[in-house]
Structures are given as structure tokens and as C-alpha cells.
mmCIF file of C-alpha atoms in Angstrom:
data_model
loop_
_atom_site.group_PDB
_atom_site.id
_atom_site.type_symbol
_atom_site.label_atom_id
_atom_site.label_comp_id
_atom_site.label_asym_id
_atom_site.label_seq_id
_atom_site.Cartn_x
_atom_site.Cartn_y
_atom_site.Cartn_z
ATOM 1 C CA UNK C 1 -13.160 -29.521 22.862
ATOM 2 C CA UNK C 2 -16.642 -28.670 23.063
ATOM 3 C CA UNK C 3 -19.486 -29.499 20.314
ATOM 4 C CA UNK C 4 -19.559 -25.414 19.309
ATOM 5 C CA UNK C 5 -19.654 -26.173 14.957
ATOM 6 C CA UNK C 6 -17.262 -25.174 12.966
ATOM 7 C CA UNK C 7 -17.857 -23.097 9.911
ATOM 8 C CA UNK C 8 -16.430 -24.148 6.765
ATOM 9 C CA UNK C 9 -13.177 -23.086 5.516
ATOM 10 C CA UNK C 10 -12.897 -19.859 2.971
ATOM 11 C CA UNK C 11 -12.992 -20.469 -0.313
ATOM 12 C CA UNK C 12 -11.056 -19.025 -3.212
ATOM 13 C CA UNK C 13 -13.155 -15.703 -3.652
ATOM 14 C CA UNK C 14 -12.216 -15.313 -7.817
ATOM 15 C CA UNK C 15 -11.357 -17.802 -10.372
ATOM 16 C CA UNK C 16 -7.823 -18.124 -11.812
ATOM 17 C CA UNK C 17 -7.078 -13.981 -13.861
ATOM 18 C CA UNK C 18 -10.050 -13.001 -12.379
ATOM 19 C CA UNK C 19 -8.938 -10.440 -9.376
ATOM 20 C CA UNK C 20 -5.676 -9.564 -10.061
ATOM 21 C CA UNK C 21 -2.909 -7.614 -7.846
ATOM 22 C CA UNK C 22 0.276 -6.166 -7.577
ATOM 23 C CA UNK C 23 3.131 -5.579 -5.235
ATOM 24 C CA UNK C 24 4.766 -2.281 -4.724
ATOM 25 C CA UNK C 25 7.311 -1.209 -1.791
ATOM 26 C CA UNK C 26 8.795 -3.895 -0.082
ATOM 27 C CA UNK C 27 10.449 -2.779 3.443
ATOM 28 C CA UNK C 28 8.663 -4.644 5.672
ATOM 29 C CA UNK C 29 8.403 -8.342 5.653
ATOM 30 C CA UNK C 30 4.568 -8.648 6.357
ATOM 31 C CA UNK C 31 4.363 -8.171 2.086
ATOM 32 C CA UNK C 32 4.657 -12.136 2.090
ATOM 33 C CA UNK C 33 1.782 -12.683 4.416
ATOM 34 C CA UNK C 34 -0.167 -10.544 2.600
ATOM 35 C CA UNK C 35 0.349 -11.841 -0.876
ATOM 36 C CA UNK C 36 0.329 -15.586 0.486
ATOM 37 C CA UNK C 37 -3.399 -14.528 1.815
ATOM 38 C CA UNK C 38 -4.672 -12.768 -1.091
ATOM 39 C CA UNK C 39 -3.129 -15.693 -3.423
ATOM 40 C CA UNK C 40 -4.780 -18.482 -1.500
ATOM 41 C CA UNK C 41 -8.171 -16.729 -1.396
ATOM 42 C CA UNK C 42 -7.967 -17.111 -5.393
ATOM 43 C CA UNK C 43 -6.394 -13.797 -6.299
ATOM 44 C CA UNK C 44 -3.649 -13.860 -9.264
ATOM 45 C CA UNK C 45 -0.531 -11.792 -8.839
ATOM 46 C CA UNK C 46 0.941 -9.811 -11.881
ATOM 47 C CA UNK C 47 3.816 -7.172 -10.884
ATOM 48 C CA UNK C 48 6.380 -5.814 -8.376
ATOM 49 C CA UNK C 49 8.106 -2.951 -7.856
ATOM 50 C CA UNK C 50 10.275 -1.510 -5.786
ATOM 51 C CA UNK C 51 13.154 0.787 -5.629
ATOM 52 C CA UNK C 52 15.488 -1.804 -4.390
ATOM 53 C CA UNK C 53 16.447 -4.475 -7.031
ATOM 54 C CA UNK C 54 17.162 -7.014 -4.455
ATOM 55 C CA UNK C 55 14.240 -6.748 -2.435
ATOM 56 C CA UNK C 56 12.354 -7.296 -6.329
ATOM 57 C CA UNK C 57 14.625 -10.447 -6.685
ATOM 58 C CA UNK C 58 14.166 -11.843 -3.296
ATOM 59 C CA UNK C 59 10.074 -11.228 -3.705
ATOM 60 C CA UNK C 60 10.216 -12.978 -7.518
ATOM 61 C CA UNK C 61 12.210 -15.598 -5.808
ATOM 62 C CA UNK C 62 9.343 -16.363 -3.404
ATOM 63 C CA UNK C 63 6.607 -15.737 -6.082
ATOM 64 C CA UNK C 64 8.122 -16.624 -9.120
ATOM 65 C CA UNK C 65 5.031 -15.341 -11.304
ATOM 66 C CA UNK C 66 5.663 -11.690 -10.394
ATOM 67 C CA UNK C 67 6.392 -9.955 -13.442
ATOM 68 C CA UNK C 68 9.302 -7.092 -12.461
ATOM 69 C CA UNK C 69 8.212 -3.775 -13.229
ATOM 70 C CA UNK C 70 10.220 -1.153 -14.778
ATOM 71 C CA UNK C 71 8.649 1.409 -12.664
ATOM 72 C CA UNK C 72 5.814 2.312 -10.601
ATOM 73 C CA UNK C 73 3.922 4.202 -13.425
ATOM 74 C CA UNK C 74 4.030 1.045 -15.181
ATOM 75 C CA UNK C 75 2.702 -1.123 -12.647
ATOM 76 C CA UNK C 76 0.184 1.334 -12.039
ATOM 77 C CA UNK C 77 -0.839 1.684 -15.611
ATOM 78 C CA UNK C 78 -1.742 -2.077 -15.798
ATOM 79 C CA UNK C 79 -5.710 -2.194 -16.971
ATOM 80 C CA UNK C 80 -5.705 -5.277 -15.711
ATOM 81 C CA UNK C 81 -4.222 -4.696 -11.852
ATOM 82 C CA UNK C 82 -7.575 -4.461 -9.039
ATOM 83 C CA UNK C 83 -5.351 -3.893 -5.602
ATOM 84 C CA UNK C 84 -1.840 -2.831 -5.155
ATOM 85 C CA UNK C 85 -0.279 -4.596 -1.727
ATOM 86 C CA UNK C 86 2.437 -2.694 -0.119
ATOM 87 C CA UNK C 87 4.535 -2.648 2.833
ATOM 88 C CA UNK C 88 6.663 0.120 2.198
ATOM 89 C CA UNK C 89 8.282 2.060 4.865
ATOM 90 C CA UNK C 90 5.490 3.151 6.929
ATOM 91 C CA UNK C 91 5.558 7.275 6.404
ATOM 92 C CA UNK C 92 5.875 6.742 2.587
ATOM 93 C CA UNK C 93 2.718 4.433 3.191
ATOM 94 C CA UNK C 94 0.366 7.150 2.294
ATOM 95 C CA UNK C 95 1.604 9.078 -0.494
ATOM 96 C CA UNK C 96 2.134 5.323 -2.425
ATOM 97 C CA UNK C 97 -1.681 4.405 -1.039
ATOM 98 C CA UNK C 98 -2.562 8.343 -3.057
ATOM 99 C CA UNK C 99 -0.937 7.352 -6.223
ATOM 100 C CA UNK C 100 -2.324 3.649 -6.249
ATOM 101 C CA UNK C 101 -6.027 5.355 -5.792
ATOM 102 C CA UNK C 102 -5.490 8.136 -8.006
ATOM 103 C CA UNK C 103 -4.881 5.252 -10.752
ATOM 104 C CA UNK C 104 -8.196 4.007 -10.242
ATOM 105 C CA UNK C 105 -6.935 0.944 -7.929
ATOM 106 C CA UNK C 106 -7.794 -0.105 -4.407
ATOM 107 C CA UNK C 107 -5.269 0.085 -2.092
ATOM 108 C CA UNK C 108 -4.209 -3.087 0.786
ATOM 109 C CA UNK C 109 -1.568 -1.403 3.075
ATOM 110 C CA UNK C 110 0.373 -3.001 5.938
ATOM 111 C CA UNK C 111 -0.136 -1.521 9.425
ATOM 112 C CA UNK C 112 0.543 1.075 10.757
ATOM 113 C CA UNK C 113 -1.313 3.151 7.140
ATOM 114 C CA UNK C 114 -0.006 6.362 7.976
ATOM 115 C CA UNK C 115 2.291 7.944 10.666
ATOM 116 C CA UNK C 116 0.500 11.374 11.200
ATOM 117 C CA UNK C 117 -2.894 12.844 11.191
ATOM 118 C CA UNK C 118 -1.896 15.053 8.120
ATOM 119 C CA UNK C 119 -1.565 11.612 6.268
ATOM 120 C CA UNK C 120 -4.588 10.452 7.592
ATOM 121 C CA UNK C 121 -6.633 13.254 6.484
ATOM 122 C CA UNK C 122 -5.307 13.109 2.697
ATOM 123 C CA UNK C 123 -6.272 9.293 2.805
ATOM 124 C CA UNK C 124 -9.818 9.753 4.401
ATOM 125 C CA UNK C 125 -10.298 12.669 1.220
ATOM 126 C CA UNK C 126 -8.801 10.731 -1.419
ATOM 127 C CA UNK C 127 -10.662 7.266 -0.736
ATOM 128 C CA UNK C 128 -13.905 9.189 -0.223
ATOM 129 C CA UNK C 129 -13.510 11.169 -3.865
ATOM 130 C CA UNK C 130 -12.108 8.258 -5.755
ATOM 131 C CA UNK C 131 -14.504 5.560 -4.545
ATOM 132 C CA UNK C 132 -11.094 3.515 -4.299
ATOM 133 C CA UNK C 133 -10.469 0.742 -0.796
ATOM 134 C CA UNK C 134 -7.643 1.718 1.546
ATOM 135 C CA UNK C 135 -7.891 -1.472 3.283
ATOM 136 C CA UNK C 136 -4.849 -2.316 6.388
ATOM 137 C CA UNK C 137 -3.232 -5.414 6.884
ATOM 138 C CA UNK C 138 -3.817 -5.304 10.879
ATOM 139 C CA UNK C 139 -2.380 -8.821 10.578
ATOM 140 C CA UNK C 140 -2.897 -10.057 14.217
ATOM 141 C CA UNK C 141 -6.569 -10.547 14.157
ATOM 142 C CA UNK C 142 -6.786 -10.787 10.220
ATOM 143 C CA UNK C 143 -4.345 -13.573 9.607
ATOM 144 C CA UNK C 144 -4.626 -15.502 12.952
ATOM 145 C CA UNK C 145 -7.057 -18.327 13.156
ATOM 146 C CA UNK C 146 -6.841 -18.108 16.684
ATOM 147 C CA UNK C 147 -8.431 -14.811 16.226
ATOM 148 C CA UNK C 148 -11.314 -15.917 13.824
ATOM 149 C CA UNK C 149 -12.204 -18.739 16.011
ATOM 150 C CA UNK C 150 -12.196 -16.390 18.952
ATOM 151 C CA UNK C 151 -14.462 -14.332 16.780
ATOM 152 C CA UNK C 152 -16.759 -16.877 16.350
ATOM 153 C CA UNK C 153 -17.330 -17.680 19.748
ATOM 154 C CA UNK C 154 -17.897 -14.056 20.585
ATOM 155 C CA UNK C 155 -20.623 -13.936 18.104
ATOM 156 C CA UNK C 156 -22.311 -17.010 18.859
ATOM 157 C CA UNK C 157 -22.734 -15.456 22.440
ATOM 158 C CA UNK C 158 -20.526 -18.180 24.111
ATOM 159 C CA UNK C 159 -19.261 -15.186 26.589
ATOM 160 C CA UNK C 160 -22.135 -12.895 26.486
ATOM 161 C CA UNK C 161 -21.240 -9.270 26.291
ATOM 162 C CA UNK C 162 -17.632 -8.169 26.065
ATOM 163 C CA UNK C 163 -17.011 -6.068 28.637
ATOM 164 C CA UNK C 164 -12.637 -5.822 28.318
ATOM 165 C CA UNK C 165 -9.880 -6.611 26.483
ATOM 166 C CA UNK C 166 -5.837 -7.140 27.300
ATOM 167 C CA UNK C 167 -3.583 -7.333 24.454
ATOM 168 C CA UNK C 168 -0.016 -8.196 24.532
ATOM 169 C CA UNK C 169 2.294 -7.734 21.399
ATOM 170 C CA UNK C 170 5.753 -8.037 22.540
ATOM 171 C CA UNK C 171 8.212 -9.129 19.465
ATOM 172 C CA UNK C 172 12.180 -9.601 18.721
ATOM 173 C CA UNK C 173 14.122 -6.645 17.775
ATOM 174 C CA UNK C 174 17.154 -8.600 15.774
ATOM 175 C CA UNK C 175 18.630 -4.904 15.819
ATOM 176 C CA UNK C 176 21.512 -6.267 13.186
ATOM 177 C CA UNK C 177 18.962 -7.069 10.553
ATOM 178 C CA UNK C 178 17.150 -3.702 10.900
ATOM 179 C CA UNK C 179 16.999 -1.182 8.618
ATOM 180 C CA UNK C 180 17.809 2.130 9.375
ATOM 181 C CA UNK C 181 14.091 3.292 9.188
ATOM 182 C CA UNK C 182 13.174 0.833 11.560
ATOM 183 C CA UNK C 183 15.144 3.017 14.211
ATOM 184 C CA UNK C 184 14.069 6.738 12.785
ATOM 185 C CA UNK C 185 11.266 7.308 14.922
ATOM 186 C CA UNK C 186 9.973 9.631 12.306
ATOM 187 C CA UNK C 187 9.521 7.252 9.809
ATOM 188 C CA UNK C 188 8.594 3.838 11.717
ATOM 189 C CA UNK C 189 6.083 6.353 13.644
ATOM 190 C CA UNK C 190 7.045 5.775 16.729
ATOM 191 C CA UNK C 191 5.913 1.638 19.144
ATOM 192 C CA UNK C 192 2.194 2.336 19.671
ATOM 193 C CA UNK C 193 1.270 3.821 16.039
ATOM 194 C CA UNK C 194 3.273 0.712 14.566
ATOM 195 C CA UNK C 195 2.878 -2.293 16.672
ATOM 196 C CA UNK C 196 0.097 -0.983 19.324
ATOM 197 C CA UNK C 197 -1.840 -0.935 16.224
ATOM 198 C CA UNK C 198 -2.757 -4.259 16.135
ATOM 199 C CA UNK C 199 -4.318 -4.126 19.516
ATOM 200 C CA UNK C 200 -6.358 -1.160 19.205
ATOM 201 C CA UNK C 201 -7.822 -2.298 16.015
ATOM 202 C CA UNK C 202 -8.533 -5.903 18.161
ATOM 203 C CA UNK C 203 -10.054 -3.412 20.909
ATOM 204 C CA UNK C 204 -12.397 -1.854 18.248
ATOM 205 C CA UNK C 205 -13.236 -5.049 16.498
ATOM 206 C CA UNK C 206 -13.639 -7.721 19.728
ATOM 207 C CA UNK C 207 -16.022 -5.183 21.948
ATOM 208 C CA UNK C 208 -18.025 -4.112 18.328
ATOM 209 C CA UNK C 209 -16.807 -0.284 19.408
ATOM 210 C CA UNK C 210 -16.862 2.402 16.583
ATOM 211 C CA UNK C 211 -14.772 4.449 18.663
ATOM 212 C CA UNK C 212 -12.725 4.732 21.651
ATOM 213 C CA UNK C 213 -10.950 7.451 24.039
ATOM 214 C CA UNK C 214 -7.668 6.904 25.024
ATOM 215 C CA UNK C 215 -6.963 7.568 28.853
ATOM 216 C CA UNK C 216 -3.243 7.010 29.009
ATOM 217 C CA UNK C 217 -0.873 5.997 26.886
ATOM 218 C CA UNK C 218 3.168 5.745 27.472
ATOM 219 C CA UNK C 219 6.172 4.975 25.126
ATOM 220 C CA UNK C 220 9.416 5.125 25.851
ATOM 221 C CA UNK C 221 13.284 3.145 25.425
ATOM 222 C CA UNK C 222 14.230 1.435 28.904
ATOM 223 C CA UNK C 223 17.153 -0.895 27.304
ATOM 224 C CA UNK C 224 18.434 0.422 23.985
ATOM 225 C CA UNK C 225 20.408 3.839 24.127
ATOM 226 C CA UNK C 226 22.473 3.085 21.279
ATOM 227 C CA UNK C 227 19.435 3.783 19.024
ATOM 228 C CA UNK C 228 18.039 5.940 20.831
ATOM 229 C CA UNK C 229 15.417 6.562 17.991
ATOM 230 C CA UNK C 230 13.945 3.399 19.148
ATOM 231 C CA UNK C 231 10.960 3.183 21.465
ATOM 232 C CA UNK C 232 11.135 -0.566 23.293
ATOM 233 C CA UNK C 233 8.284 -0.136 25.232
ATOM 234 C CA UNK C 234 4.775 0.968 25.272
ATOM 235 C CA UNK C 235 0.918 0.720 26.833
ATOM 236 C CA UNK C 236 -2.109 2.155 26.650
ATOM 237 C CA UNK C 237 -5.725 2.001 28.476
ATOM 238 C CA UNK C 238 -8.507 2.656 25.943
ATOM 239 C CA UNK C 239 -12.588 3.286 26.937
ATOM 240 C CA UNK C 240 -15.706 2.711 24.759
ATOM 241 C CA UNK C 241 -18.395 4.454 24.771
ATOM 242 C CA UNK C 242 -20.096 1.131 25.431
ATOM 243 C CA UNK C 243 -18.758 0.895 28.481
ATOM 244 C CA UNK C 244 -15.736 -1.708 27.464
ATOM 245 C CA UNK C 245 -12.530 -0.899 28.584
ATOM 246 C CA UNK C 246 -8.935 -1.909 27.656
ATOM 247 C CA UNK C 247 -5.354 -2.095 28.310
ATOM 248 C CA UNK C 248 -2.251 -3.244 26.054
ATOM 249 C CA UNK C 249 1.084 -3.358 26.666
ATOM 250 C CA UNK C 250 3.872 -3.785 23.083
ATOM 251 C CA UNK C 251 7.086 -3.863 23.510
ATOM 252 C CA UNK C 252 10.508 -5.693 21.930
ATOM 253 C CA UNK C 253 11.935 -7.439 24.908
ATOM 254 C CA UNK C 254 11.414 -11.166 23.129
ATOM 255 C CA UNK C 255 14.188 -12.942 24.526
ATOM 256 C CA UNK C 256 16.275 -15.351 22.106
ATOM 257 C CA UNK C 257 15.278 -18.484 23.416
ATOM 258 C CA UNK C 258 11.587 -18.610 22.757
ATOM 259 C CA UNK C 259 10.969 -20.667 19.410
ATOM 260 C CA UNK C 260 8.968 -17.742 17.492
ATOM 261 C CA UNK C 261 9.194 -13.857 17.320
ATOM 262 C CA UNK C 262 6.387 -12.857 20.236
ATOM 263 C CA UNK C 263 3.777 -14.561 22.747
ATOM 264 C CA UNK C 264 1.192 -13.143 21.264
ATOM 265 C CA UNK C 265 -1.349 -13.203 23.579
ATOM 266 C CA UNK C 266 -5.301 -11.785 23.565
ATOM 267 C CA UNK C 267 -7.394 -11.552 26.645
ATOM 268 C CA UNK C 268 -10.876 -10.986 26.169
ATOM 269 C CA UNK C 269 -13.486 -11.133 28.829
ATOM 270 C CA UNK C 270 -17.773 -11.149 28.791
ATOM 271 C CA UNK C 271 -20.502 -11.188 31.240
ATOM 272 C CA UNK C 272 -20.811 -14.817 31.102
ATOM 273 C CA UNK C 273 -17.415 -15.769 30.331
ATOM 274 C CA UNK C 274 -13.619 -15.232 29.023
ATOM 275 C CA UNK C 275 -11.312 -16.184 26.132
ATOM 276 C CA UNK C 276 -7.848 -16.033 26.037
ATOM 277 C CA UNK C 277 -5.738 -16.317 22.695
ATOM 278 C CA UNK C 278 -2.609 -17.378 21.982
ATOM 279 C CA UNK C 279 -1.392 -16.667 18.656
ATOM 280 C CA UNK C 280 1.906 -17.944 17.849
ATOM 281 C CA UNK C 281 3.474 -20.290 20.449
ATOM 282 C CA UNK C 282 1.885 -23.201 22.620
ATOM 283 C CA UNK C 283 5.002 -21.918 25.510
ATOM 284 C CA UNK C 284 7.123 -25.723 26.471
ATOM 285 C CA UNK C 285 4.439 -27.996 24.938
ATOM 286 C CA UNK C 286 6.907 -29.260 22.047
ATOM 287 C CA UNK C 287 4.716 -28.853 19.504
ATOM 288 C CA UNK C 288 5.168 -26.154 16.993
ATOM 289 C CA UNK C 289 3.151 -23.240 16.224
ATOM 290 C CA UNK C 290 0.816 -21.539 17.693
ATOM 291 C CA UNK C 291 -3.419 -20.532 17.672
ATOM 292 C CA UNK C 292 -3.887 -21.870 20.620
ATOM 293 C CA UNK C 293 -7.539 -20.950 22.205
ATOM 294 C CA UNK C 294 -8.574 -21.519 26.177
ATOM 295 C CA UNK C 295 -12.136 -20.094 27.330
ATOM 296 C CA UNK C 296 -14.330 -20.762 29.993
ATOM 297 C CA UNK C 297 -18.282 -20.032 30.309
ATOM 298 C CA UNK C 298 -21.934 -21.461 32.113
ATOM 299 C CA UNK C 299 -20.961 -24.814 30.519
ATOM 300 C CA UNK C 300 -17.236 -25.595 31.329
ATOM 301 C CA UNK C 301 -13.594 -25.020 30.419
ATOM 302 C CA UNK C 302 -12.626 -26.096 26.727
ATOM 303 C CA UNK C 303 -8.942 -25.831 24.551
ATOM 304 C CA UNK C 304 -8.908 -26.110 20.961
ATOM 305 C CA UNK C 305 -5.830 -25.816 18.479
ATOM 306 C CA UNK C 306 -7.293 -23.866 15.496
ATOM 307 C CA UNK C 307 -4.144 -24.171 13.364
ATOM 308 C CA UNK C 308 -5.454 -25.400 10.008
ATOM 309 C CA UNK C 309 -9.330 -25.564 11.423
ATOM 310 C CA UNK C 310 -11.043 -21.841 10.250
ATOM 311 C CA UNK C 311 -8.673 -20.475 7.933
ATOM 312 C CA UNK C 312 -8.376 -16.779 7.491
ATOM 313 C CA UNK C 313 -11.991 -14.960 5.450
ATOM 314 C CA UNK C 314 -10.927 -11.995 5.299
ATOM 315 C CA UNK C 315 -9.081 -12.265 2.483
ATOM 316 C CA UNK C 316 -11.586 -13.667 0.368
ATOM 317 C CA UNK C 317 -13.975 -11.196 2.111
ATOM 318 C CA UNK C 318 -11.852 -8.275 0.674
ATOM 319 C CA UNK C 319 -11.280 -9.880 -3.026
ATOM 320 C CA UNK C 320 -15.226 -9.648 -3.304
ATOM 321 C CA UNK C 321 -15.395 -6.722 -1.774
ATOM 322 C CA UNK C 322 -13.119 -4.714 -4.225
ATOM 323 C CA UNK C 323 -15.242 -6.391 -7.124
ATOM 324 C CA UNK C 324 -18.479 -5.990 -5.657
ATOM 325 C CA UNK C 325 -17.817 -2.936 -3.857
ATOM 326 C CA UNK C 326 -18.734 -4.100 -0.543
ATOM 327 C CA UNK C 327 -17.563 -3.739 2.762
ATOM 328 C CA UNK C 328 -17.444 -7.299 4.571
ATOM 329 C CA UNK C 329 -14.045 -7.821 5.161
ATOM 330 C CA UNK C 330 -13.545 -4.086 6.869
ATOM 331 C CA UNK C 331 -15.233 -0.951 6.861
ATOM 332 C CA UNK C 332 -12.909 2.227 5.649
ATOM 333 C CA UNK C 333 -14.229 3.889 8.730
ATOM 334 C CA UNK C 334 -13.235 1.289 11.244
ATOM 335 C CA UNK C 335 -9.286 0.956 8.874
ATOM 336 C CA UNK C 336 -9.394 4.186 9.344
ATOM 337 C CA UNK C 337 -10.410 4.781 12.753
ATOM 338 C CA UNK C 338 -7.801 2.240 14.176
ATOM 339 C CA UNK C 339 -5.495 4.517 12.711
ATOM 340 C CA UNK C 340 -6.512 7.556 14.613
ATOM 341 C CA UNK C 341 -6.760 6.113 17.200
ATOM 342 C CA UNK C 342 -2.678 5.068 17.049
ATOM 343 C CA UNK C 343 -1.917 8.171 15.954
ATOM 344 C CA UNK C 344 -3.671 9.683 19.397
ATOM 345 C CA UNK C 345 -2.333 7.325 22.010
ATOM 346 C CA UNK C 346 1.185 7.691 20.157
ATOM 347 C CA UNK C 347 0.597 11.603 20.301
ATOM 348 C CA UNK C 348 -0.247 11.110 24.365
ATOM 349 C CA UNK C 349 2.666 9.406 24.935
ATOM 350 C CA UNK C 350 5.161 11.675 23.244
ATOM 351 C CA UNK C 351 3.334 14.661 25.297
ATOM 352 C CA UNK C 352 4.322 12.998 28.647
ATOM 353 C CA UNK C 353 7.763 13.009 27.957
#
């Protein structure tokens, strides 16, 4: 490990009542993450909601100070309610996100926000006239300290310039414990609007790009033609208009013995050096977990474990943000932008079939 210092770890953003949230819409597992981050960054958590009892029970069961809600209205009514976190399924993402601004609340949505550029639209017009956050939960860079210690590096100039980045996002399908949405192309939005977001938000964010062109894009289903709403595979080479340049490849071809759901792995590369990132497994080592970061530069080769070393700011980042009205954590425009540019490389794809 080299000498670079290490920043002290985030601290609870708001005192105990002080920022308080709710949950509403509950498909997708990621809800956990994101109330475990926003809880440990100080925020307090009041209601749930969603349409499914069980899913309610199974949340209060994790966070037993959930109040149930009755309905949505009522959770939305709350005075007392900042942020409403959701991971519903992802094309009823936006129309919950409108409701949850229209009451005067900021909005923290999992990935992918919306699934068309109609949706998109309505959310750029409705954050803009309400004032309100519609802040994503692009949870590979956000919640990965692997990530935020790769960040740090990057902006302490330890590999100059970055020049390109290679994401790879492949994860287990456990078809039998799908939901039907989760194979209605439709409504998931298709593999590189719902997982390839995570790496072209990482492409934006790593080379400091406001926005990108995608060249090529592909999605398709090489192994799965009993759903054959499913797409199994997918890349994409991006271009800034910085010159950085960018390839990723998602796909859900885990195979059952590897100890964790993906290799998550991040390449990113400068004019005076490279880091590579790897998120959620150290592959054979025996030990468990993951955040595992390798680079090299002008003064040597170094490996650090960052599990339980940086933490994860952005959480506290956004708490403050929503009460100062600030925009540290995440800009709207570069949420937002991510977004599109899903939405385009999913769009290029679909047009080469």
C-alpha cells in the first residue's frame, strides 16, 4: 500500500428526526441498500408503502421502525417526510418520482429512472418547476468503496488525465426468483437502459464528461429462449467530447459457482497511469468480499482492500443537499444525463435488430 492519505470516513449528515424519509414501491431489491445508506448517513426512516403486503412485511421486518402506510396519499401527505426512496418496477419509476415531487418531496430513485425518453422529458419538466431532487441510485460507483477510493486517486492526479474506461457488469439471473417484470422487456427497459446504466453513469463521472455519443451499442438473448423477453447480453462503445473513450460489456451469464452475484470489474486508464476496480469478489483468494483496488503509475504498483476504509459520502452528500439545496452528491443534469444516455444506446441496439 502506498502512503496516498486517506480521508476520513462520512459522517452522519443530520441528527436523529432531523432528515426524514420514506419508502414507497418495493420490486427491486436495491430498496435495502438504499435505505441502509441513507440510515447510516444519519437519516430517520418513517413509512412504507407498497401495493404488495408482503413485500411491506418483509421491508418492516428488516427495518422494524417503518411505520406501514395505508396508502400512498398518506405517506405522501406526511409534513414531516424530506425524500421518498423507491425501487419500484422500473417503467412505473417515473410517474411515482411525479407524484413524490408534486407533494413537495425530493425524489431518490433506483437505476435505471425511467425506461423512455417520454418519461425522461416529464421528469426533466417536473424537477425543474417544482424545485424538487430526482436523485438515482446508480449504486455501482455510489455504494462501492472501491469506487470512492478509485475516485480519490483520480482526483489527486495519481493517473494524470483519464483518457478510457472498460466496465464490466455481468450478474446472476436466478430466473426462478424473478418476477414477471423482470422478463417484460417493456417494463425492465430492456439490459443496457437497466444494468448498462451503471457503467455509463461511471463513464460520465470517472473521465469528468458532461456528455457522451454513443458509437455502437448491441443487446440481444444468446442463451435464454424460453423468456424470450429477456436480453442476456449487451455492450456499448461511448466517446467524449474530451477525447475519452469507452467500452462496456453487461450481461447475466454469472455462473453458480462464484461466491457473489457479478465480478464487477472497472478499468480505468490515464496518461500517467491505470486503475483497475474490483467491486465485489477478490476471485480464489478465500477471503470474502470484495473492493478490491490494483493501480500502477511513475512511482510503482500498489493493492489496497478498501472494504471498511472510505465509506460511501454520497449519502450524506445528498441528505445535505436536499436540506441545503445543494448539489454535491450529484447534479440533476449529470442523473439525468446518464439516463439519456441509456435510453440512446438501448434505442441503437434495438434498431440493429
Amino acid at each position: 500500500m502506498t502512503a496516498f492519505p486517506l480521508p476520513q470516513r462520512p459522517m452522519p449528515a443530520a441528527k436523529p428526526g432531523e432528515f426524514c424519509f420514506s419508502a414507497a414501491g418495493l420490486a427491486h431489491g436495491h430498496i435495502v441498500g438504499m435505505t441502509r445508506g441513507l440510515l447510516e448517513a444519519g437519516a430517520t426512516l418513517a413509512s412504507v408503502w407498497d401495493e404488495d403486503p408482503q413485500k411491506v412485511a418483509a421491508f418492516v421486518r428488516a427495518f422494524p421502525q417503518a411505520h406501514p402506510a395505508r396508502c400512498l396519499d398518506e405517506l405522501l401527505g406526511a409534513p414531516d417526510v424530506r425524500l421518498v426512496a423507491s425501487a419500484a418496477v422500473p417503467s412505473e419509476r417515473c410517474a411515482l418520482g411525479l407524484r413524490v415531487m408534486a407533494a413537495g418531496k425530493d425524489y431518490f430513485v433506483d437505476k435505471a429512472p425511467v425506461t423512455t425518453l417520454e418519461q425522461l422529458e416529464r421528469a426533466r419538466l417536473a424537477a425543474s418547476k417544482t424545485g424538487r431532487k430526482y436523485m438515482v441510485y446508480y449504486s455501482e460507483r455510489l455504494h462501492s468503496e472501491a469506487a470512492t477510493f478509485a475516485d480519490l486517486l483520480i482526483r489527486s492526479g495519481e493517473i494524470g488525465r483519464v483518457i478510457h474506461m472498460d466496465g464490466f457488469g455481468p450478474h446472476r439471473l436466478g430466473a426462478a426468483s424473478r418476477p414477471d417484470w423482470f422478463f417484460d422487456k417493456a417494463r425492465y427497459g430492456g439490459i443496457l437502459c437497466d444494468i448498462g446504466s451503471h457503467q455509463l453513469e461511471q463513464f460520465l463521472y470517472f473521465t469528468g464528461s458532461q456528455d457522451a455519443r454513443v458509437l455502437s451499442a448491441r443487446a440481444c438473448n444468446l442463451a435464454h429462449p424460453e423468456h424470450p423477453g429477456l436480453e442476456d447480453f449487451g455492450d456499448c462503445t461511448v466517446t467524449a467530447p474530451n477525447g475519452a473513450t469507452g467500452y462496456f460489456r453487461v450481461d447475466w451469464f454469472t455462473p453458480d459457482g462464484l461466491s457473489t452475484w457479478g465480478d464487477g470489474r472497472t478499468f480505468i486508464v490515464g496518461t500517467d497511469g491505470f486503475v483497475e476496480l474490483r467491486k465485489y469478489v477478490d476471485l480464489a483468494s478465500g477471503r470474502p468480499g470484495g473492493n478490491m483496488v490494483y493501480w500502477a503509475n511513475r512511482h510503482g504498483e500498489f493493492r489496497f482492500n478498501a472494504e471498511g476504509q472510505v465509506g460511501c459520502p454520497f449519502f450524506s452528500r445528498l441528505i445535505r443537499d436536499c436540506i441545503e439545496r445543494t448539489e454535491n452528491a450529484m447534479t440533476q443534469e449529470h442523473a439525468f444525463r446518464a439516463a439519456q444516455l441509456c435510453l440512446e444506446a438501448q434505442a441503437l441496439a434495438d434498431r440493429a435488430h
